[in-house]
mmCIF file of C-alpha atoms and ligand atoms in Angstrom:
data_model
loop_
_atom_site.group_PDB
_atom_site.id
_atom_site.type_symbol
_atom_site.label_atom_id
_atom_site.label_comp_id
_atom_site.label_asym_id
_atom_site.label_seq_id
_atom_site.Cartn_x
_atom_site.Cartn_y
_atom_site.Cartn_z
ATOM 1 C CA MET A 440 -6.098 -17.311 40.308
ATOM 2 C CA ILE A 441 -5.731 -14.910 42.288
ATOM 3 C CA PHE A 442 -5.941 -11.404 40.243
ATOM 4 C CA GLY A 443 -3.388 -8.563 41.362
ATOM 5 C CA ARG A 444 0.009 -8.134 41.741
ATOM 6 C CA GLN A 445 2.067 -11.250 42.628
ATOM 7 C CA ASP A 446 5.397 -12.641 43.459
ATOM 8 C CA LYS A 447 5.369 -16.186 43.555
ATOM 9 C CA GLU A 448 8.854 -16.475 43.776
ATOM 10 C CA THR A 449 10.308 -14.714 46.668
ATOM 11 C CA PRO A 450 9.730 -16.630 49.290
ATOM 12 C CA VAL A 451 7.414 -14.211 52.084
ATOM 13 C CA LYS A 452 7.322 -14.684 55.991
ATOM 14 C CA ARG A 453 3.787 -15.445 56.653
ATOM 15 C CA ILE A 454 1.531 -12.477 57.722
ATOM 16 C CA MET A 455 -1.457 -14.131 59.630
ATOM 17 C CA PRO A 456 -4.934 -11.651 59.541
ATOM 18 C CA ARG A 457 -6.952 -11.930 62.881
ATOM 19 C CA HIS A 458 -10.045 -10.944 60.585
ATOM 20 C CA ILE A 459 -10.387 -12.721 57.268
ATOM 21 C CA GLY A 460 -13.961 -11.521 55.669
ATOM 22 C CA ILE A 461 -15.363 -14.450 53.048
ATOM 23 C CA ILE A 462 -17.980 -12.889 50.158
ATOM 24 C CA MET A 463 -18.631 -17.170 49.106
ATOM 25 C CA ASP A 464 -20.015 -15.275 45.981
ATOM 26 C CA GLY A 465 -20.333 -18.527 42.578
ATOM 27 C CA ASN A 466 -22.498 -20.628 43.587
ATOM 28 C CA GLY A 467 -25.252 -19.877 40.845
ATOM 29 C CA ARG A 468 -22.732 -20.061 37.712
ATOM 30 C CA TRP A 469 -20.886 -22.769 39.497
ATOM 31 C CA ALA A 470 -24.194 -25.358 39.464
ATOM 32 C CA LYS A 471 -25.013 -23.699 35.404
ATOM 33 C CA LYS A 472 -21.571 -24.235 34.636
ATOM 34 C CA ARG A 473 -22.578 -28.392 35.414
ATOM 35 C CA GLY A 474 -25.967 -27.632 34.042
ATOM 36 C CA LEU A 475 -27.991 -27.993 37.503
ATOM 37 C CA PRO A 476 -29.994 -26.050 39.561
ATOM 38 C CA ARG A 477 -29.066 -22.544 41.193
ATOM 39 C CA THR A 478 -29.830 -24.094 44.111
ATOM 40 C CA ALA A 479 -28.063 -26.576 43.843
ATOM 41 C CA GLY A 480 -24.704 -24.550 44.237
ATOM 42 C CA HIS A 481 -25.831 -23.380 46.865
ATOM 43 C CA THR A 482 -25.349 -26.984 48.850
ATOM 44 C CA VAL A 483 -22.302 -27.511 47.207
ATOM 45 C CA GLY A 484 -21.056 -23.817 48.886
ATOM 46 C CA ALA A 485 -22.304 -24.452 52.927
ATOM 47 C CA ALA A 486 -20.843 -27.432 52.679
ATOM 48 C CA ASN A 487 -17.404 -25.804 51.655
ATOM 49 C CA PHE A 488 -18.678 -23.054 53.726
ATOM 50 C CA LYS A 489 -18.028 -26.055 57.057
ATOM 51 C CA THR A 490 -14.902 -26.684 55.208
ATOM 52 C CA ILE A 491 -13.306 -23.881 55.272
ATOM 53 C CA THR A 492 -14.844 -22.560 58.789
ATOM 54 C CA ARG A 493 -12.979 -25.296 60.317
ATOM 55 C CA TYR A 494 -9.769 -24.326 58.982
ATOM 56 C CA CYS A 495 -9.406 -20.922 58.836
ATOM 57 C CA ALA A 496 -10.090 -22.982 63.148
ATOM 58 C CA SER A 497 -7.741 -25.614 62.927
ATOM 59 C CA ILE A 498 -4.607 -22.231 61.546
ATOM 60 C CA GLY A 499 -5.479 -20.083 64.393
ATOM 61 C CA LEU A 500 -7.608 -17.453 63.006
ATOM 62 C CA GLU A 501 -9.883 -15.240 65.126
ATOM 63 C CA TYR A 502 -12.247 -13.847 63.760
ATOM 64 C CA LEU A 503 -14.077 -14.727 60.324
ATOM 65 C CA THR A 504 -17.219 -12.857 58.517
ATOM 66 C CA VAL A 505 -18.379 -14.647 55.520
ATOM 67 C CA TYR A 506 -21.295 -13.311 54.151
ATOM 68 C CA ALA A 507 -24.186 -15.621 54.290
ATOM 69 C CA PHE A 508 -27.125 -13.882 52.281
ATOM 70 C CA SER A 509 -27.385 -9.301 51.944
ATOM 71 C CA THR A 510 -30.046 -7.640 52.768
ATOM 72 C CA GLU A 511 -30.982 -7.053 48.603
ATOM 73 C CA ASN A 512 -30.283 -11.209 48.002
ATOM 74 C CA TRP A 513 -34.591 -11.108 48.917
ATOM 75 C CA LYS A 514 -34.588 -9.931 44.472
ATOM 76 C CA ARG A 515 -34.039 -13.594 44.417
ATOM 77 C CA PRO A 516 -36.245 -15.859 42.795
ATOM 78 C CA VAL A 517 -38.755 -16.736 45.640
ATOM 79 C CA GLU A 518 -38.027 -20.244 45.184
ATOM 80 C CA GLU A 519 -34.093 -19.905 45.154
ATOM 81 C CA VAL A 520 -34.556 -18.042 49.057
ATOM 82 C CA SER A 521 -36.277 -20.348 50.367
ATOM 83 C CA ALA A 522 -33.995 -23.514 49.240
ATOM 84 C CA LEU A 523 -31.275 -20.854 50.558
ATOM 85 C CA MET A 524 -33.563 -20.556 54.581
ATOM 86 C CA LYS A 525 -34.333 -24.314 53.636
ATOM 87 C CA LEU A 526 -30.102 -24.443 54.023
ATOM 88 C CA PHE A 527 -30.088 -22.315 57.030
ATOM 89 C CA ARG A 528 -31.784 -24.264 59.371
ATOM 90 C CA GLN A 529 -30.687 -27.453 58.235
ATOM 91 C CA TYR A 530 -26.459 -25.817 58.727
ATOM 92 C CA LEU A 531 -28.067 -24.389 62.464
ATOM 93 C CA GLU A 532 -29.534 -27.415 63.715
ATOM 94 C CA GLU A 533 -26.243 -29.333 62.635
ATOM 95 C CA ALA A 534 -23.941 -27.187 63.728
ATOM 96 C CA LEU A 535 -26.020 -26.862 66.638
ATOM 97 C CA ARG A 536 -25.081 -30.855 67.056
ATOM 98 C CA ASP A 537 -21.103 -31.024 65.743
ATOM 99 C CA PHE A 538 -19.703 -28.519 66.326
ATOM 100 C CA LEU A 539 -20.927 -28.751 69.395
ATOM 101 C CA ASN A 540 -17.107 -30.157 70.597
ATOM 102 C CA GLU A 541 -15.393 -27.128 68.429
ATOM 103 C CA ASN A 542 -14.009 -24.284 70.569
ATOM 104 C CA ILE A 543 -15.950 -21.880 67.815
ATOM 105 C CA LYS A 544 -17.860 -19.340 69.569
ATOM 106 C CA VAL A 545 -20.878 -18.349 66.256
ATOM 107 C CA ARG A 546 -22.335 -15.203 65.873
ATOM 108 C CA PHE A 547 -25.534 -13.510 63.525
ATOM 109 C CA ILE A 548 -24.681 -9.790 61.745
ATOM 110 C CA GLY A 549 -27.717 -8.517 60.152
ATOM 111 C CA ASP A 550 -31.189 -7.702 60.691
ATOM 112 C CA THR A 551 -32.211 -11.432 62.148
ATOM 113 C CA GLN A 552 -35.730 -10.659 63.314
ATOM 114 C CA VAL A 553 -37.521 -10.991 60.053
ATOM 115 C CA PHE A 554 -36.294 -14.841 59.247
ATOM 116 C CA PRO A 555 -39.533 -17.448 60.074
ATOM 117 C CA GLU A 556 -39.281 -17.607 63.365
ATOM 118 C CA GLU A 557 -37.631 -21.680 63.534
ATOM 119 C CA LEU A 558 -35.266 -19.893 62.363
ATOM 120 C CA GLN A 559 -35.128 -17.025 64.863
ATOM 121 C CA LYS A 560 -34.971 -19.974 67.345
ATOM 122 C CA LEU A 561 -32.058 -22.214 65.985
ATOM 123 C CA ILE A 562 -29.983 -18.242 65.483
ATOM 124 C CA ARG A 563 -30.474 -17.422 68.729
ATOM 125 C CA GLU A 564 -29.752 -21.020 70.575
ATOM 126 C CA THR A 565 -26.315 -21.238 68.522
ATOM 127 C CA GLU A 566 -24.889 -18.243 69.738
ATOM 128 C CA GLU A 567 -26.063 -19.042 73.388
ATOM 129 C CA VAL A 568 -24.724 -23.089 73.157
ATOM 130 C CA SER A 569 -21.497 -21.061 71.370
ATOM 131 C CA LYS A 570 -21.142 -17.673 73.880
ATOM 132 C CA ASN A 571 -18.288 -18.812 76.027
ATOM 133 C CA ARG A 572 -16.300 -20.719 73.279
ATOM 134 C CA THR A 573 -12.486 -18.785 73.856
ATOM 135 C CA GLY A 574 -12.063 -20.042 70.327
ATOM 136 C CA MET A 575 -12.781 -18.224 66.861
ATOM 137 C CA VAL A 576 -15.168 -16.458 67.086
ATOM 138 C CA LEU A 577 -17.698 -16.871 63.541
ATOM 139 C CA ASN A 578 -19.821 -13.871 61.927
ATOM 140 C CA ILE A 579 -22.725 -15.513 59.617
ATOM 141 C CA ALA A 580 -23.765 -12.296 57.610
ATOM 142 C CA MET A 581 -27.329 -12.874 57.522
ATOM 143 C CA ASN A 582 -29.651 -10.342 55.573
ATOM 144 C CA TYR A 583 -26.750 -8.162 56.120
ATOM 145 C CA GLY A 584 -25.552 -4.590 55.294
ATOM 146 C CA GLY A 585 -23.391 -3.228 55.163
ATOM 147 C CA ARG A 586 -24.959 0.315 54.551
ATOM 148 C CA ASP A 587 -27.847 -0.589 57.434
ATOM 149 C CA GLU A 588 -25.213 -1.375 59.415
ATOM 150 C CA ILE A 589 -24.475 2.116 59.550
ATOM 151 C CA ALA A 590 -27.989 4.043 59.695
ATOM 152 C CA ARG A 591 -28.639 1.540 62.555
ATOM 153 C CA ALA A 592 -25.769 2.965 64.048
ATOM 154 C CA ALA A 593 -26.792 6.500 63.337
ATOM 155 C CA ARG A 594 -30.672 6.790 64.445
ATOM 156 C CA ILE A 595 -28.897 4.284 67.883
ATOM 157 C CA LEU A 596 -26.628 7.495 67.883
ATOM 158 C CA GLY A 597 -29.135 10.072 67.307
ATOM 159 C CA GLU A 598 -31.781 8.415 69.457
ATOM 160 C CA LYS A 599 -28.846 9.036 72.737
ATOM 161 C CA VAL A 600 -28.073 12.815 71.825
ATOM 162 C CA ALA A 601 -32.032 12.734 71.457
ATOM 163 C CA ARG A 602 -31.752 11.364 75.470
ATOM 164 C CA GLY A 603 -29.260 13.600 76.042
ATOM 165 C CA GLU A 604 -26.928 10.750 77.191
ATOM 166 C CA ILE A 605 -24.698 12.158 74.848
ATOM 167 C CA ASP A 606 -23.436 15.503 73.641
ATOM 168 C CA PRO A 607 -23.297 15.186 69.062
ATOM 169 C CA GLU A 608 -20.247 16.160 69.722
ATOM 170 C CA GLU A 609 -19.481 12.689 70.958
ATOM 171 C CA ILE A 610 -19.799 11.099 67.603
ATOM 172 C CA THR A 611 -16.635 9.966 66.552
ATOM 173 C CA ALA A 612 -15.777 7.402 64.201
ATOM 174 C CA GLN A 613 -15.471 4.913 67.845
ATOM 175 C CA ALA A 614 -18.949 5.425 68.631
ATOM 176 C CA ILE A 615 -20.002 3.927 64.992
ATOM 177 C CA SER A 616 -17.411 2.146 65.128
ATOM 178 C CA ASP A 617 -18.826 0.857 68.849
ATOM 179 C CA GLU A 618 -22.571 0.154 67.511
ATOM 180 C CA LEU A 619 -21.742 -2.090 64.687
ATOM 181 C CA TYR A 620 -22.723 -5.868 65.350
ATOM 182 C CA THR A 621 -19.165 -5.893 64.828
ATOM 183 C CA ALA A 622 -18.471 -4.368 67.781
ATOM 184 C CA GLY A 623 -15.263 -4.887 69.644
ATOM 185 C CA GLN A 624 -13.720 -6.945 66.884
ATOM 186 C CA PRO A 625 -10.990 -5.560 64.731
ATOM 187 C CA ASP A 626 -10.983 -3.843 61.425
ATOM 188 C CA PRO A 627 -10.450 -7.385 59.453
ATOM 189 C CA ASP A 628 -7.348 -7.520 57.843
ATOM 190 C CA LEU A 629 -7.843 -9.134 54.581
ATOM 191 C CA ILE A 630 -11.509 -9.522 52.243
ATOM 192 C CA ILE A 631 -12.011 -12.286 50.499
ATOM 193 C CA ARG A 632 -13.579 -12.521 46.558
ATOM 194 C CA PRO A 633 -13.609 -15.821 44.824
ATOM 195 C CA SER A 634 -16.111 -15.740 41.779
ATOM 196 C CA GLY A 635 -13.796 -13.163 39.841
ATOM 197 C CA GLU A 636 -16.502 -10.311 40.473
ATOM 198 C CA GLN A 637 -14.001 -7.142 41.274
ATOM 199 C CA ARG A 638 -16.978 -6.097 44.024
ATOM 200 C CA VAL A 639 -17.907 -4.742 47.735
ATOM 201 C CA SER A 640 -21.256 -5.407 47.357
ATOM 202 C CA ASN A 641 -22.590 -3.881 50.344
ATOM 203 C CA PHE A 642 -19.746 -6.361 52.564
ATOM 204 C CA LEU A 643 -18.547 -5.036 56.194
ATOM 205 C CA LEU A 644 -18.753 -1.466 54.156
ATOM 206 C CA TRP A 645 -17.164 0.337 57.622
ATOM 207 C CA GLN A 646 -14.859 -2.399 58.656
ATOM 208 C CA SER A 647 -13.480 -2.007 55.523
ATOM 209 C CA ALA A 648 -11.698 1.310 55.457
ATOM 210 C CA TYR A 649 -8.259 -0.223 55.611
ATOM 211 C CA ALA A 650 -8.659 -4.353 55.062
ATOM 212 C CA GLU A 651 -6.383 -6.177 51.352
ATOM 213 C CA TYR A 652 -8.874 -7.098 48.354
ATOM 214 C CA ILE A 653 -7.856 -10.348 47.308
ATOM 215 C CA ILE A 654 -10.038 -10.868 44.415
ATOM 216 C CA CYS A 655 -9.981 -14.930 42.833
ATOM 217 C CA ASP A 656 -11.210 -16.410 39.951
ATOM 218 C CA ILE A 657 -12.643 -19.845 41.481
ATOM 219 C CA LEU A 658 -15.880 -20.674 42.316
ATOM 220 C CA TRP A 659 -16.959 -20.332 45.752
ATOM 221 C CA PRO A 660 -17.991 -24.221 45.824
ATOM 222 C CA ASP A 661 -14.521 -25.286 44.578
ATOM 223 C CA PHE A 662 -12.396 -22.907 46.818
ATOM 224 C CA LYS A 663 -10.418 -25.083 47.862
ATOM 225 C CA PRO A 664 -7.428 -24.745 51.931
ATOM 226 C CA GLN A 665 -4.815 -24.096 49.609
ATOM 227 C CA ASP A 666 -6.557 -21.583 47.241
ATOM 228 C CA LEU A 667 -6.817 -19.992 51.318
ATOM 229 C CA GLU A 668 -3.888 -20.860 51.977
ATOM 230 C CA ASP A 669 -2.367 -18.618 48.010
ATOM 231 C CA ALA A 670 -5.022 -15.376 49.461
ATOM 232 C CA LEU A 671 -2.697 -15.527 53.110
ATOM 233 C CA ASP A 672 0.562 -15.400 51.090
ATOM 234 C CA GLU A 673 -0.711 -12.742 48.785
ATOM 235 C CA PHE A 674 -2.007 -11.430 51.860
ATOM 236 C CA SER A 675 2.215 -11.447 54.189
ATOM 237 C CA ARG A 676 3.856 -9.719 50.963
ATOM 238 C CA ARG A 677 1.064 -6.686 50.736
ATOM 239 C CA GLN A 678 2.658 -3.891 52.956
ATOM 240 C CA ARG A 679 -0.476 -1.986 54.612
ATOM 241 C CA ARG A 680 -0.061 1.355 55.760
ATOM 242 C CA PHE A 681 -3.285 2.270 56.770
ATOM 243 C CA GLY A 682 -2.603 6.078 54.558
ATOM 244 C CA GLY A 683 0.366 6.529 55.656
ATOM 245 C CA VAL A 684 3.473 6.056 54.451
HETATM 246 C C1 FPP B 995 -23.266 -15.816 46.055
HETATM 247 O O1 FPP B 995 -23.227 -16.638 44.815
HETATM 248 C C2 FPP B 995 -23.932 -16.567 47.228
HETATM 249 C C3 FPP B 995 -25.458 -16.687 48.166
HETATM 250 C C4 FPP B 995 -26.066 -14.977 47.924
HETATM 251 C C5 FPP B 995 -25.269 -17.238 49.745
HETATM 252 C C6 FPP B 995 -24.684 -17.922 50.557
HETATM 253 C C7 FPP B 995 -24.817 -18.925 51.210
HETATM 254 C C8 FPP B 995 -24.429 -19.765 50.792
HETATM 255 C C9 FPP B 995 -22.503 -20.014 49.967
HETATM 256 C C10 FPP B 995 -25.167 -20.947 52.159
HETATM 257 C C11 FPP B 995 -23.686 -21.464 53.053
HETATM 258 C C12 FPP B 995 -24.432 -20.942 54.579
HETATM 259 C C13 FPP B 995 -24.815 -20.757 55.128
HETATM 260 C C14 FPP B 995 -24.420 -20.335 56.998
HETATM 261 C C15 FPP B 995 -25.458 -22.100 55.107
HETATM 262 P P1 FPP B 995 -24.102 -16.260 44.402
HETATM 263 O O2 FPP B 995 -26.036 -16.808 43.927
HETATM 264 O O3 FPP B 995 -24.466 -14.814 43.856
HETATM 265 O O4 FPP B 995 -23.941 -17.015 42.152
HETATM 266 P P2 FPP B 995 -23.121 -16.298 41.355
HETATM 267 O O5 FPP B 995 -23.217 -15.219 41.046
HETATM 268 O O6 FPP B 995 -23.097 -17.016 40.493
HETATM 269 O O7 FPP B 995 -25.115 -16.596 40.533
#
């Protein structure tokens, strides 16, 4: 079920967002409901991440951003963090192998320099092999936090002012956007949060200023392409005004 205004009876003309963000939430609860360790939920969540990514590419989405690991997720028990690191390594190794023939350009957003060297190497390789692809751009947010990202942009601009390269008046909203990890990409039109939690959780804070939010009570491992289709229908019914009337 999708929360919010819905009118499933009226036929809707599909309006395709250019950029979708997904908070892949609910893996732990999915596992708990089945009497399994939380890490089992992440494994199924990772498999679903591949399914939904491929589906988004197949329907012609231009940009997909997924929240895989936040700057706050380090607070989780050490076994859970290690299991997630192992999954990321596995996925990237698979992505290098299996996604070779898929036209998906993979980018990482967040401070990835804190990850183990082996994982960083895979991150660099994955970006390198996919950089000339022309299909969907997949941003994987890892050690990502919206506040960190904005603070980083402010620091970069502050340094430019200190070096005399720009004047303080040149620090505009556009100048900040241009220093974010997502520089050059359109802002997300739609952010989907499965699992029923009604929070932003530090995801794409700056970029989501006018994004439509869709919260649904399906846990991420159970979120199917049909649920994405339902979210797209709901998005098509929304009237976006961007602060106008
Ligand atoms: C949130 O669910 C999920 C995460 C913190 C991890 C998301 C990671 C994956 C789906 C792995 C796949 C990603 C890649 C790039 C391979 P939660 O654990 O907070 O769930 P809960 O709220 O039910 O506890």
